[in-house]
Tab-separated table of C-alpha atoms and ligand atoms in Angstrom:
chain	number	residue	atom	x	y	z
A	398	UNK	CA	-37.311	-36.546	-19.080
A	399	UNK	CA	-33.490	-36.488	-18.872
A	400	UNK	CA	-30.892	-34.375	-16.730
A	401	UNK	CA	-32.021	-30.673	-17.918
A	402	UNK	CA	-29.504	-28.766	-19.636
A	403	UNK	CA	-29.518	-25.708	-16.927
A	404	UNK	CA	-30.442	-27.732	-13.720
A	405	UNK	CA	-30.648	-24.285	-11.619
A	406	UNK	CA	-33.485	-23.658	-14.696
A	407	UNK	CA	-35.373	-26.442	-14.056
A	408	UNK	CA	-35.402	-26.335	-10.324
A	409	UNK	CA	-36.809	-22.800	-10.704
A	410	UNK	CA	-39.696	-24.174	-12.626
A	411	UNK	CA	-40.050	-27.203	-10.106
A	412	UNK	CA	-40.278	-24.635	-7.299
A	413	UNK	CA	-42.786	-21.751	-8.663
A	414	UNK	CA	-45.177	-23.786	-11.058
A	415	UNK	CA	-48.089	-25.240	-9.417
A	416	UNK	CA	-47.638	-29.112	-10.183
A	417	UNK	CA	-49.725	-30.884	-12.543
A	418	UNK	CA	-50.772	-27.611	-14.053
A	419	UNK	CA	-51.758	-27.366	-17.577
A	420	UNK	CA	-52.774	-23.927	-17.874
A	421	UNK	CA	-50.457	-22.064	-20.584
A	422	UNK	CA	-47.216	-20.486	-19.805
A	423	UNK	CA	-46.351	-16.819	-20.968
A	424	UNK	CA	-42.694	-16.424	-22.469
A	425	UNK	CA	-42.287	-13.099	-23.146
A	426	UNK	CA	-40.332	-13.442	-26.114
A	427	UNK	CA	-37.792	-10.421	-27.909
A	428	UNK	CA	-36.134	-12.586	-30.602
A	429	UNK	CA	-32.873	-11.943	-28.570
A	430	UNK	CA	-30.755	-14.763	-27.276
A	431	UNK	CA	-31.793	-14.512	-23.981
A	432	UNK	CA	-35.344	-15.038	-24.638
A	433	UNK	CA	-35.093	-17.245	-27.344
A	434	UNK	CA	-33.183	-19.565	-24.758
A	435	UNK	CA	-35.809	-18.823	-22.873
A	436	UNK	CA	-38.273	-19.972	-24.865
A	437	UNK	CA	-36.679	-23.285	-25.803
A	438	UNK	CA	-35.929	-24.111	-22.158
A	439	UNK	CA	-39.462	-23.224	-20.822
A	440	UNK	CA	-40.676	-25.855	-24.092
A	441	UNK	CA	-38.460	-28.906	-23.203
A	442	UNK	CA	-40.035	-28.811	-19.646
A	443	UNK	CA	-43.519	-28.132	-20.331
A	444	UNK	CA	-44.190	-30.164	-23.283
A	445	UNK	CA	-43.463	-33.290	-21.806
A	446	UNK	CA	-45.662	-32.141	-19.206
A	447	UNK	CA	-48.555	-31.118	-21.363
A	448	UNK	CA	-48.467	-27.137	-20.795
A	449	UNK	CA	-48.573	-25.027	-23.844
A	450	UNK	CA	-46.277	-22.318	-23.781
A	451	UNK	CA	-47.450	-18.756	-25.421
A	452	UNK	CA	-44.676	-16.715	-26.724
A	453	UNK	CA	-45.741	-13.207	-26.724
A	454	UNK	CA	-43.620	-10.400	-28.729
A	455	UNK	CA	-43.840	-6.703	-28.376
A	456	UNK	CA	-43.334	-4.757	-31.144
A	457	UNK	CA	-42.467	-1.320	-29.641
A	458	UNK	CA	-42.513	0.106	-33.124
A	459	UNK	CA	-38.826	2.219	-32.286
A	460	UNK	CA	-37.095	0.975	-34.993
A	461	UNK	CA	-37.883	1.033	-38.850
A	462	UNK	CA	-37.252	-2.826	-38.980
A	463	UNK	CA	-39.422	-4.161	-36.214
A	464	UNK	CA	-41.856	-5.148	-37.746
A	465	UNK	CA	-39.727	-7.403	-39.529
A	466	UNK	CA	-38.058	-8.608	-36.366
A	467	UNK	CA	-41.730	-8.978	-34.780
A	468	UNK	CA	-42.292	-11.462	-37.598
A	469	UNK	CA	-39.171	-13.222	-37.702
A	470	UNK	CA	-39.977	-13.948	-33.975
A	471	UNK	CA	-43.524	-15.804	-34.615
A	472	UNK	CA	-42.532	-17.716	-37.145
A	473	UNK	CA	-39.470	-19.175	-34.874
A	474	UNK	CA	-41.586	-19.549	-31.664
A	475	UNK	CA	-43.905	-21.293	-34.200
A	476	UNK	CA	-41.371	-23.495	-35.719
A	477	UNK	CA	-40.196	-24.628	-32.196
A	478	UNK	CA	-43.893	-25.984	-31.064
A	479	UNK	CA	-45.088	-22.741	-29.240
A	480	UNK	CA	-48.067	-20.469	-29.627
A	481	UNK	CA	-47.515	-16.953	-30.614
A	482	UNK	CA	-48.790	-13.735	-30.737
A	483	UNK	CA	-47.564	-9.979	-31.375
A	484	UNK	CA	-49.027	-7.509	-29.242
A	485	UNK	CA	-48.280	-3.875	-30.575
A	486	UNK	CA	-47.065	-0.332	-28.321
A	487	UNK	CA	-49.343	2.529	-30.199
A	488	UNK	CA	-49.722	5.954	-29.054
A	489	UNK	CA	-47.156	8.672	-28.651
A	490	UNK	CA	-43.765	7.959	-27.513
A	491	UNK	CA	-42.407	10.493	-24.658
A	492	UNK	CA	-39.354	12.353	-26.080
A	493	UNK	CA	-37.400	11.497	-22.855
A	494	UNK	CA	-37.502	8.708	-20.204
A	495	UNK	CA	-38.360	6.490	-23.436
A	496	UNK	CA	-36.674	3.108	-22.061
A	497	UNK	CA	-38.393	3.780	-18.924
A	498	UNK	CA	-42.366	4.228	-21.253
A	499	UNK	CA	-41.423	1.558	-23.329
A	500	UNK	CA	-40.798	-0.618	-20.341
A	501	UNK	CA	-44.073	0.054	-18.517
A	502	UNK	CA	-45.804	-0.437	-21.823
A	503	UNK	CA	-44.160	-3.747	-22.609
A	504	UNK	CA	-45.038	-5.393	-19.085
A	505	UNK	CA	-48.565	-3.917	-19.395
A	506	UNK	CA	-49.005	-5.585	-22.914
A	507	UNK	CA	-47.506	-8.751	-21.695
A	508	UNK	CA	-49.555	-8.960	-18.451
A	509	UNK	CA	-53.021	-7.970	-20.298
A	510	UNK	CA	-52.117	-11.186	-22.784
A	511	UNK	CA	-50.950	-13.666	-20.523
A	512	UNK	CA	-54.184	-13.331	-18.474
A	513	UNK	CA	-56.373	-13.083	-21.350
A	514	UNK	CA	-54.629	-16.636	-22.227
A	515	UNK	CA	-55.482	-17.761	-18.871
A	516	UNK	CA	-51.758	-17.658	-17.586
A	517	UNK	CA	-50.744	-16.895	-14.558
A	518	UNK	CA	-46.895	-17.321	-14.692
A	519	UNK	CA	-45.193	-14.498	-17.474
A	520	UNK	CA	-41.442	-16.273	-17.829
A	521	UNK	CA	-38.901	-13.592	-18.762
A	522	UNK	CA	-35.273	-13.962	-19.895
A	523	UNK	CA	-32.933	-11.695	-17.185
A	524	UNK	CA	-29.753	-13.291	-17.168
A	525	UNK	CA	-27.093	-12.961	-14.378
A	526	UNK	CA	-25.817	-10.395	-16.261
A	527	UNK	CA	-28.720	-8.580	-15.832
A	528	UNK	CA	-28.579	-8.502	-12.300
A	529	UNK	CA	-24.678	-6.979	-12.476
A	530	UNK	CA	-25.783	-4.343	-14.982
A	531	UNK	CA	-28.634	-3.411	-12.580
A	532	UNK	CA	-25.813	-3.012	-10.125
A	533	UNK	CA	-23.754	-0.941	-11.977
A	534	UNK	CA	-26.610	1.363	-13.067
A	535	UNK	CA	-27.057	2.017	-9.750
A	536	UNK	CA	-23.537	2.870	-8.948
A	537	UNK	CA	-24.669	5.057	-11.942
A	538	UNK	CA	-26.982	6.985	-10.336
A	539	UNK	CA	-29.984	5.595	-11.701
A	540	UNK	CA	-32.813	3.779	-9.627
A	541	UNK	CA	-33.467	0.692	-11.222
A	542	UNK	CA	-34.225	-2.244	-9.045
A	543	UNK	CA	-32.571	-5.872	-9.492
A	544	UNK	CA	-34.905	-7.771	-11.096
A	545	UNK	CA	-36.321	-10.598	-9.328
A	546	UNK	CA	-36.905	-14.598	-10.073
A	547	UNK	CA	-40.656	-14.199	-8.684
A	548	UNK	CA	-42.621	-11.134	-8.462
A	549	UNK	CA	-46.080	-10.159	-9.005
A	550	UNK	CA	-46.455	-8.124	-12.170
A	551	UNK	CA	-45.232	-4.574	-11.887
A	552	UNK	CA	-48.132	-3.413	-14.502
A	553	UNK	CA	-51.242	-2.368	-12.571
A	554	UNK	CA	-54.283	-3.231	-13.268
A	555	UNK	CA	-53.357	-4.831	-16.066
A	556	UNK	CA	-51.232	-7.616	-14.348
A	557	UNK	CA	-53.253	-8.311	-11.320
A	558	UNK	CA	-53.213	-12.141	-10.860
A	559	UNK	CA	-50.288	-12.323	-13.205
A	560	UNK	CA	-47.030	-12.987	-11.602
A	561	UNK	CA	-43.697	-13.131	-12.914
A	562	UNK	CA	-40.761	-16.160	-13.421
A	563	UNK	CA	-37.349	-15.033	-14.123
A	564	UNK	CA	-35.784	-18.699	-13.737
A	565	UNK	CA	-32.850	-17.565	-15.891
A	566	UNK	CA	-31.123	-15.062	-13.368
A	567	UNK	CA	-28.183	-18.046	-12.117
A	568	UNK	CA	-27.555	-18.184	-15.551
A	569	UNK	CA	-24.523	-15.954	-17.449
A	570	UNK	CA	-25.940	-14.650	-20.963
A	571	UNK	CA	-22.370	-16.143	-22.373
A	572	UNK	CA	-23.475	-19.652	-21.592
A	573	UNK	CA	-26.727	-19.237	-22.906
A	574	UNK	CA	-25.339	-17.787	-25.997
A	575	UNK	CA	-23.358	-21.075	-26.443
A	576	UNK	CA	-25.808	-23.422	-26.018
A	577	UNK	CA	-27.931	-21.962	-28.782
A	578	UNK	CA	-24.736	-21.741	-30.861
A	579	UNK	CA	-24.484	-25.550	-29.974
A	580	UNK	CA	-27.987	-26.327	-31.821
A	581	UNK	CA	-27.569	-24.151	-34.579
A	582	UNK	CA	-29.668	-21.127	-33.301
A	583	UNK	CA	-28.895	-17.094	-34.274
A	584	UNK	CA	-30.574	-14.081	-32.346
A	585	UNK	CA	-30.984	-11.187	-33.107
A	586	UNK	CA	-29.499	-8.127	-31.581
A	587	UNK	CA	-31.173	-4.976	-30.892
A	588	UNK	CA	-28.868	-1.851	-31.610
A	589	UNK	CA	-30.615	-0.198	-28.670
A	590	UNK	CA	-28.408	-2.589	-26.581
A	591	UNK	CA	-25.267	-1.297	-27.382
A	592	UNK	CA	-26.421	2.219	-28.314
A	593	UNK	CA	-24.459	4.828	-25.403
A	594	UNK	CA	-27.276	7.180	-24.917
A	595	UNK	CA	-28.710	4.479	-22.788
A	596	UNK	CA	-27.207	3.801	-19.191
A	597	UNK	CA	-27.972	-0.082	-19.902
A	598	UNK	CA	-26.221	-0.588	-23.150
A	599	UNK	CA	-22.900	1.389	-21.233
A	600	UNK	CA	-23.473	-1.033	-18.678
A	601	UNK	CA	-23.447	-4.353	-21.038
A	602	UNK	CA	-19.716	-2.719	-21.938
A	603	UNK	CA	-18.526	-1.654	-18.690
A	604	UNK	CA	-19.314	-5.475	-17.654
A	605	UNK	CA	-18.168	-7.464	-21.012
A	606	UNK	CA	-15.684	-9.781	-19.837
A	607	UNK	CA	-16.274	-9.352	-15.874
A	608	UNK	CA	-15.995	-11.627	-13.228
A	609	UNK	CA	-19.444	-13.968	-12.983
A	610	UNK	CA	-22.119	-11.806	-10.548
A	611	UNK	CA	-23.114	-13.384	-8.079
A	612	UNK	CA	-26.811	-15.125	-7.568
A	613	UNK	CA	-29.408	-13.490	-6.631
A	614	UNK	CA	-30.338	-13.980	-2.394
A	615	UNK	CA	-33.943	-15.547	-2.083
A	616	UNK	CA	-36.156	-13.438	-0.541
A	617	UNK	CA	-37.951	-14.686	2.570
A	618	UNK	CA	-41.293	-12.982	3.302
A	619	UNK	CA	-41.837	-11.964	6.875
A	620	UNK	CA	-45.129	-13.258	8.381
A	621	UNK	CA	-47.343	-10.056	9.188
A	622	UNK	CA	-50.860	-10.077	10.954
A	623	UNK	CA	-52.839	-8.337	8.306
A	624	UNK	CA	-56.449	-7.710	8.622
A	625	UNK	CA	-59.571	-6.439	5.987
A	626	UNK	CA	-60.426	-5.958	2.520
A	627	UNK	CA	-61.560	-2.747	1.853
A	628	UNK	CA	-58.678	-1.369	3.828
A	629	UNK	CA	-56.209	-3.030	5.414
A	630	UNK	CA	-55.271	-3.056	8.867
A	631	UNK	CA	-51.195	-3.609	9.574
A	632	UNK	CA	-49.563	-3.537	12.801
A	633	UNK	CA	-47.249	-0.788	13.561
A	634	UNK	CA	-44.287	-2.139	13.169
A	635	UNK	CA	-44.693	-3.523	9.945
A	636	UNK	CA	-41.385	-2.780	7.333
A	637	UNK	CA	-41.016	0.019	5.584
A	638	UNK	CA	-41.585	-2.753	2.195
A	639	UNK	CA	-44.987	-3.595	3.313
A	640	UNK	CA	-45.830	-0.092	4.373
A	641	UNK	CA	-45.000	1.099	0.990
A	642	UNK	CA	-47.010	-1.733	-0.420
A	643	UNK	CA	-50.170	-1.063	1.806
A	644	UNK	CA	-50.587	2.223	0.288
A	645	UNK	CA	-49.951	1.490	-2.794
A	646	UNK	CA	-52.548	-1.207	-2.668
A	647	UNK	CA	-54.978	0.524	-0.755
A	648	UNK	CA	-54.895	3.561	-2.964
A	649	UNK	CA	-54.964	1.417	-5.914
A	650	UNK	CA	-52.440	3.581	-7.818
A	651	UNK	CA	-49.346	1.927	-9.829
A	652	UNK	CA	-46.360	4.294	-8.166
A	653	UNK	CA	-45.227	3.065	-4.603
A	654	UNK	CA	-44.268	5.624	-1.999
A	655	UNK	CA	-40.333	5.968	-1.673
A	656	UNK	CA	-38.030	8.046	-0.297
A	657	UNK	CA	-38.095	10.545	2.770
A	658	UNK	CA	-42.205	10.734	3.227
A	659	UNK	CA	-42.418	6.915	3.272
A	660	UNK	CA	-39.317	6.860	5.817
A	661	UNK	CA	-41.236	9.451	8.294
A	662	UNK	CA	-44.278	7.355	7.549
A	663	UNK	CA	-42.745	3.841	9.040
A	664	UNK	CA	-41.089	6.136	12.094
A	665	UNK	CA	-44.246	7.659	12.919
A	666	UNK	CA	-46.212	4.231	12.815
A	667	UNK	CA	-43.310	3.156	15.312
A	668	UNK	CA	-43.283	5.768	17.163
A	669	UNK	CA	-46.963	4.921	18.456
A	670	UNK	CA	-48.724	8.068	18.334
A	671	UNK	CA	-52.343	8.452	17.209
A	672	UNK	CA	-52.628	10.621	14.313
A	673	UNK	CA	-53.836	10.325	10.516
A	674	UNK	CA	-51.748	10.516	7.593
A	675	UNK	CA	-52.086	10.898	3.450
A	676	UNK	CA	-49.926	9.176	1.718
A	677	UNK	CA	-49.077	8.455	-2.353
A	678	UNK	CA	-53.203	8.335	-2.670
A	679	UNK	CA	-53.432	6.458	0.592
A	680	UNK	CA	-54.773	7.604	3.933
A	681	UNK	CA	-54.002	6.430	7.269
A	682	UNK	CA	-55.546	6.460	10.211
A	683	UNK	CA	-52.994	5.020	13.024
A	684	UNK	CA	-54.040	4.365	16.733
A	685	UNK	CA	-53.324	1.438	19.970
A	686	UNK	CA	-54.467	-1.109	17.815
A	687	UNK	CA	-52.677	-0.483	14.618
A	688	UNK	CA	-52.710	1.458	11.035
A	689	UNK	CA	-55.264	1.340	8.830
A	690	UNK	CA	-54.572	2.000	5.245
A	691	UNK	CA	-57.638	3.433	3.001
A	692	UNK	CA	-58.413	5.079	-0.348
A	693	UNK	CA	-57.633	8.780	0.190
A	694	UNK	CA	-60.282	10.707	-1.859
A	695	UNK	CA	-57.790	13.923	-2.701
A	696	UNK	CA	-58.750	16.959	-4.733
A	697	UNK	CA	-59.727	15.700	-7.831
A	698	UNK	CA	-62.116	12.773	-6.380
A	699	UNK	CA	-62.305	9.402	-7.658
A	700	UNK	CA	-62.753	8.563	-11.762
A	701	UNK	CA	-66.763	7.515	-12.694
A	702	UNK	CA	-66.107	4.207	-15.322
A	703	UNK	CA	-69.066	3.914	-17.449
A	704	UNK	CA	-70.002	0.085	-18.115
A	705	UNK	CA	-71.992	-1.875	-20.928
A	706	UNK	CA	-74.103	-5.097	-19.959
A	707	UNK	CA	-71.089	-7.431	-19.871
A	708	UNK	CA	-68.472	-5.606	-19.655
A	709	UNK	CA	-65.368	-5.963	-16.501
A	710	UNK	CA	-63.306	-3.391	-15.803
A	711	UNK	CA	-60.731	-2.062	-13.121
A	712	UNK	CA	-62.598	0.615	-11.214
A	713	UNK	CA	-60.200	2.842	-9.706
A	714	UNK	CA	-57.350	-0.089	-9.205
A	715	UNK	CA	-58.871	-1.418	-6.422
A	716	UNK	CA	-62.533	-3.511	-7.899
A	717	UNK	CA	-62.780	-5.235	-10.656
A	718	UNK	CA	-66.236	-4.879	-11.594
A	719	UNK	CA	-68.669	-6.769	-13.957
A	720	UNK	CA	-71.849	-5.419	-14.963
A	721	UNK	CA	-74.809	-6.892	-16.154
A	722	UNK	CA	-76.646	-3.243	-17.568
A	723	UNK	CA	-75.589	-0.176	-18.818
A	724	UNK	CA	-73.897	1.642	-15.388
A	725	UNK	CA	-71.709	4.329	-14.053
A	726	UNK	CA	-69.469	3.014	-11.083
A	727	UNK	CA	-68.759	6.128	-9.157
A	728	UNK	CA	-67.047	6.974	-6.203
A	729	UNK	CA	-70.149	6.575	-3.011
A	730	UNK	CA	-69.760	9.869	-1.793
A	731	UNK	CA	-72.538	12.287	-1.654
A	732	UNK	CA	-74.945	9.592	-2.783
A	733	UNK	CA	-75.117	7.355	0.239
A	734	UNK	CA	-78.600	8.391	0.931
A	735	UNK	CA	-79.733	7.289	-2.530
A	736	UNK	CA	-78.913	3.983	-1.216
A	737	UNK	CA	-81.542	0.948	-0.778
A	738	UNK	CA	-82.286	1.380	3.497
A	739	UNK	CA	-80.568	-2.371	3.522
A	740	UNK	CA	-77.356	-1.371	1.822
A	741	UNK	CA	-77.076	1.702	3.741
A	742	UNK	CA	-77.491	-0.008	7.231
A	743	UNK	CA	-74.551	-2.881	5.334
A	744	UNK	CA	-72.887	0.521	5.272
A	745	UNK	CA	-72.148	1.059	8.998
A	746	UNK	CA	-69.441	-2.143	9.074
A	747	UNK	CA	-67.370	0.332	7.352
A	748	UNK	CA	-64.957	2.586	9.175
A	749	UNK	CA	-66.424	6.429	8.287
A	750	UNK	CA	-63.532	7.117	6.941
A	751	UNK	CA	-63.074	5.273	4.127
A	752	UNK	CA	-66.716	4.867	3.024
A	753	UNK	CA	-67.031	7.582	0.219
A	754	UNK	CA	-64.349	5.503	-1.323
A	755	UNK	CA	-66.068	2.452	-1.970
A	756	UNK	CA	-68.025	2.056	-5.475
A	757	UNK	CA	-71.676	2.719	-6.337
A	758	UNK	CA	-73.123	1.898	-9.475
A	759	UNK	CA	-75.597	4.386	-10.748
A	760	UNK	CA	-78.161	3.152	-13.593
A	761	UNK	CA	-79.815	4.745	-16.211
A	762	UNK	CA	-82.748	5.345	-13.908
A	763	UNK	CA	-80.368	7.126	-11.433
A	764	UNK	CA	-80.743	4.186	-9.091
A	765	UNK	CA	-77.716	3.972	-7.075
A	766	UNK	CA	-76.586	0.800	-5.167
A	767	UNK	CA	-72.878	-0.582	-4.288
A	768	UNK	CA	-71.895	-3.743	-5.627
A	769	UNK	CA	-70.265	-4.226	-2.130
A	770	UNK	CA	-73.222	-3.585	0.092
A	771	UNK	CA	-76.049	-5.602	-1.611
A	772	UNK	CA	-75.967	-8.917	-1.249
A	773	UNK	CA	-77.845	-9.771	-4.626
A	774	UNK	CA	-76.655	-6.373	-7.302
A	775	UNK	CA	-76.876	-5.930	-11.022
A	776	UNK	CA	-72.967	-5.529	-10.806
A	777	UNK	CA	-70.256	-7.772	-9.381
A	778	UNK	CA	-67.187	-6.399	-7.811
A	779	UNK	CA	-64.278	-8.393	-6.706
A	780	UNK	CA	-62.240	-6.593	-3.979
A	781	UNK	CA	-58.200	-6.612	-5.269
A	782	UNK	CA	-56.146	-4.822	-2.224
A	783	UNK	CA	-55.777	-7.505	-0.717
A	784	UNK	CA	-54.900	-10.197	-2.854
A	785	UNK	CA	-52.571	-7.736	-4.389
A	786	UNK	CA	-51.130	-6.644	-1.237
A	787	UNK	CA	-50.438	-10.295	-0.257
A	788	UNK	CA	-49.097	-10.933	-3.580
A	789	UNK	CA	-46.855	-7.968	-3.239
A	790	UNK	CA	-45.441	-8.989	0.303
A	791	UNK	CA	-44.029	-12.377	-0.904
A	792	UNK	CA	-46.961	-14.539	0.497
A	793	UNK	CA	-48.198	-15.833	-2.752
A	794	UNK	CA	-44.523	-17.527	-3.788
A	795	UNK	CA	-45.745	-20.290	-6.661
A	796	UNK	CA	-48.128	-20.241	-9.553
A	797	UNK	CA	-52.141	-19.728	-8.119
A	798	UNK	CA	-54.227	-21.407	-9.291
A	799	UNK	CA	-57.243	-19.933	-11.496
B	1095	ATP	N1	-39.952	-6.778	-27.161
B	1095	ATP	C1	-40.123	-7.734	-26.274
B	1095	ATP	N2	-41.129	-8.625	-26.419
B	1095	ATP	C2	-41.310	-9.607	-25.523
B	1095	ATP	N3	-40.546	-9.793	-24.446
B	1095	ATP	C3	-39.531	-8.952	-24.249
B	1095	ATP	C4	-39.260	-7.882	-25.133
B	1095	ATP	N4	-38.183	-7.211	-24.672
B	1095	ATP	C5	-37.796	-7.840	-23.551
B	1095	ATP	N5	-38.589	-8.888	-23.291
B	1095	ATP	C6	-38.484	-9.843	-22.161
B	1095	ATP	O1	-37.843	-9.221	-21.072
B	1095	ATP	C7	-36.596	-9.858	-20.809
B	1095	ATP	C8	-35.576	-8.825	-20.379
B	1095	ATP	O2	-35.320	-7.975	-21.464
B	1095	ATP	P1	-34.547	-6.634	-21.257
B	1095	ATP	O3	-33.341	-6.901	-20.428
B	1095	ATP	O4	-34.404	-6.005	-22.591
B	1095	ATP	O5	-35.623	-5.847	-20.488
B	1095	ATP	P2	-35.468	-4.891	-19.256
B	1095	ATP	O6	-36.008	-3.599	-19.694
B	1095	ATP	O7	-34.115	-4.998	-18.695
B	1095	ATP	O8	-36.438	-5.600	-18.282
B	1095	ATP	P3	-37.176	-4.979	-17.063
B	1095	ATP	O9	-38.559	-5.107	-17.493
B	1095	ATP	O10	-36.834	-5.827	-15.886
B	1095	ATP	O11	-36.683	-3.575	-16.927
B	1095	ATP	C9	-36.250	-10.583	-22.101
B	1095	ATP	O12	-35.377	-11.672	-21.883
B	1095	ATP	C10	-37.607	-11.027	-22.575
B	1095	ATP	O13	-38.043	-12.179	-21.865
């Protein structure tokens, strides 16, 4: 196979792809030069290893020529031996906070496609420059995060099981631009990029010419006694990073606590008292043996998701259900008598306060019973707290497998 052209590339690839893998690989793919180095890299290693690659575009539909652009870039990651496919943003665009819309809407597109491709592994092209630009928004004011080489998908549910490579990130964007140059390859480049209204674009300028940033530090997750499925139990001195995390998964929302509630959070957990706590859609109940991190019903209650025979869905962001007739899933509170006497006595392994929470699927009869109780139910469910939790902690660090 050759000495690779960006060895620190490769290694990523060695490191984070399970080996002898030949489920397809996601590239999310812009048309820039990033990406489109990207792209070729990610095809010289896995097409001598027989993994397809999928190159997926999103057309954000911003600018009166993307749709041109969005075609341009299938017929290139076409011509270069990879699958591709255009996956469109639709709906109404927030007048402000757009980069920050049309980012969540571009990793939820790119997650929901990957998986539906069976990939596990999204490969995007952040550069090293990327990294000092994330710096200097900071400095900024602003409170974007560096990106990382390998992170579970930030789009929720839609990413769940999808996690994502960034092998580019010891990499400056100026060699990368030469290297295409080298084989003959243009780009193209987005105006928004150097367009001043946006803190990134002032960023790119502020930086042009700067001294090389340097790498990113690897990230070593720190081995934590976590218990359950339904809820998770967490000793009390667990970081404030895998507090934030436990709520987030246990409430099965998409925004992670922050800030001064999550900091009072981790000191009362330290701090050893016995109390009970709501947090960011979490609750939890802390005592001697440790903190227990729930679904918190609040005001509004949980959503009911209506289901056809077939059909799998994300039931509040914590089950992914399957049904196999027409049913509501609902929230089990207030219909726990309706409950088969088996399911209901099942019931009692769960701690009180977290069992309205858990999902019930009502038919057309009315019949209620929880896909999490019965051991033989017309609906599937398949628990996703913790898998997500662990995923979100830094225990899951290469490619699952499916
Ligand atoms: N329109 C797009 N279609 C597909 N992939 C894209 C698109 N835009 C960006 N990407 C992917 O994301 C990478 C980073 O792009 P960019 O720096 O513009 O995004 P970002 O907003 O900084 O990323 P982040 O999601 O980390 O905020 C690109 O190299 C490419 O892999």
């Amino acid at each position: 196979m050759g000495e690779p052209d960006f060895p620190s590339f490769a290694a990523v690839l060695e490191r984070r792809l399970r080996p002898g893998a030949i489920t397809p690989l996601a590239v999310g793919f812009s048309g820039g030069s990033d990406s489109l180095a990207l792209l070729r890299l990610t095809l010289d290693w896995a097409t001598p290893r027989g993994r397809p690659v999928l190159a997926l575009t999103v057309d954000h539909g911003l600018n009166p020529a993307s749709n041109a652009w969005t075609a341009d870039a299938l017929a290139r990651a076409r011509a270069l031996g990879a699958d591709a496919r255009a996956l469109h943003w639709i709906g109404d665009k927030p007048s402000t906070g757009l980069p920050a819309a049309a980012r969540a809407a571009r990793h939820a597109l790119l997650a929901e496609a990957a998986r539906a491709a069976g990939a596990r592994v999204l490969l995007l092209g952040h550069t090293a420059d990327d990294l000092a630009e994330a710096a200097l928004m900071r400095a900024e004011g602003s409170t974007v995060s560096d990106p990382r080489d390998w992170a579970p998908s930030p789009a929720w549910p839609q990413g769940r099981g999808v996690f994502v490579l960034r092998p580019l990130l010891g990499v400056r964007r100026q060699a990368l631009r030469a290297w295409l140059a080298a084989r003959g390859e243009t780009w193209l480049e987005d105006p928004a990029n150097s367009d001043p209204r946006y803190a990134r674009a002032r960023a790119r300028v502020a930086l042009d010419g700067a001294a090389p940033p340097s790498p990113a530090k690897p990230e070593v997750a720190k081995p934590l006694a976590v218990e359950g499925e339904h809820a998770l139990r967490l000793p009390r001195d667990a970081s404030a990073a895998q507090v934030a995390a436990a709520c987030l998964c246990a409430a099965g929302s998409s925004v992670p606590p922050r800030g001064d509630r999550l900091a009072r959070l981790v000191e009362r957990l330290r701090g050893g008292e016995a109390f009970v706590a709501t947090l960011a859609g979490a609750r939890i109940v802390a005592d001697a043996a440790g903190a227990l991190f729930g679904r918190e019903a609040g005001r509004e209650g949980l959503p009911d998701l209506v289901l056809a025979a077939g059909e799998t869905a994300v039931w509040d962001g914590r089950y992914a259900v399957t049904a196999t007739q027409l049913v509501t899933i609902r929230a089990l509170g207030g219909l726990a008598a309706r409950l088969p006497a088996e399911e209901r006595l099942a019931l009692k392994n769960f701690p009180a306060a977290f069992r309205p929470m858990l999902p019930v699927a009502v038919d057309a009869a009315g019949q209620a019973s929880s896909p999490v109780l019965a051991r033989d139910s017309a609906v599937r469910a398949r628990v996703l707290i913790r898998e997500r939790f662990e995923a979100a902690c830094g225990f899951i660090d290469q490619e699952p497998a499916t």
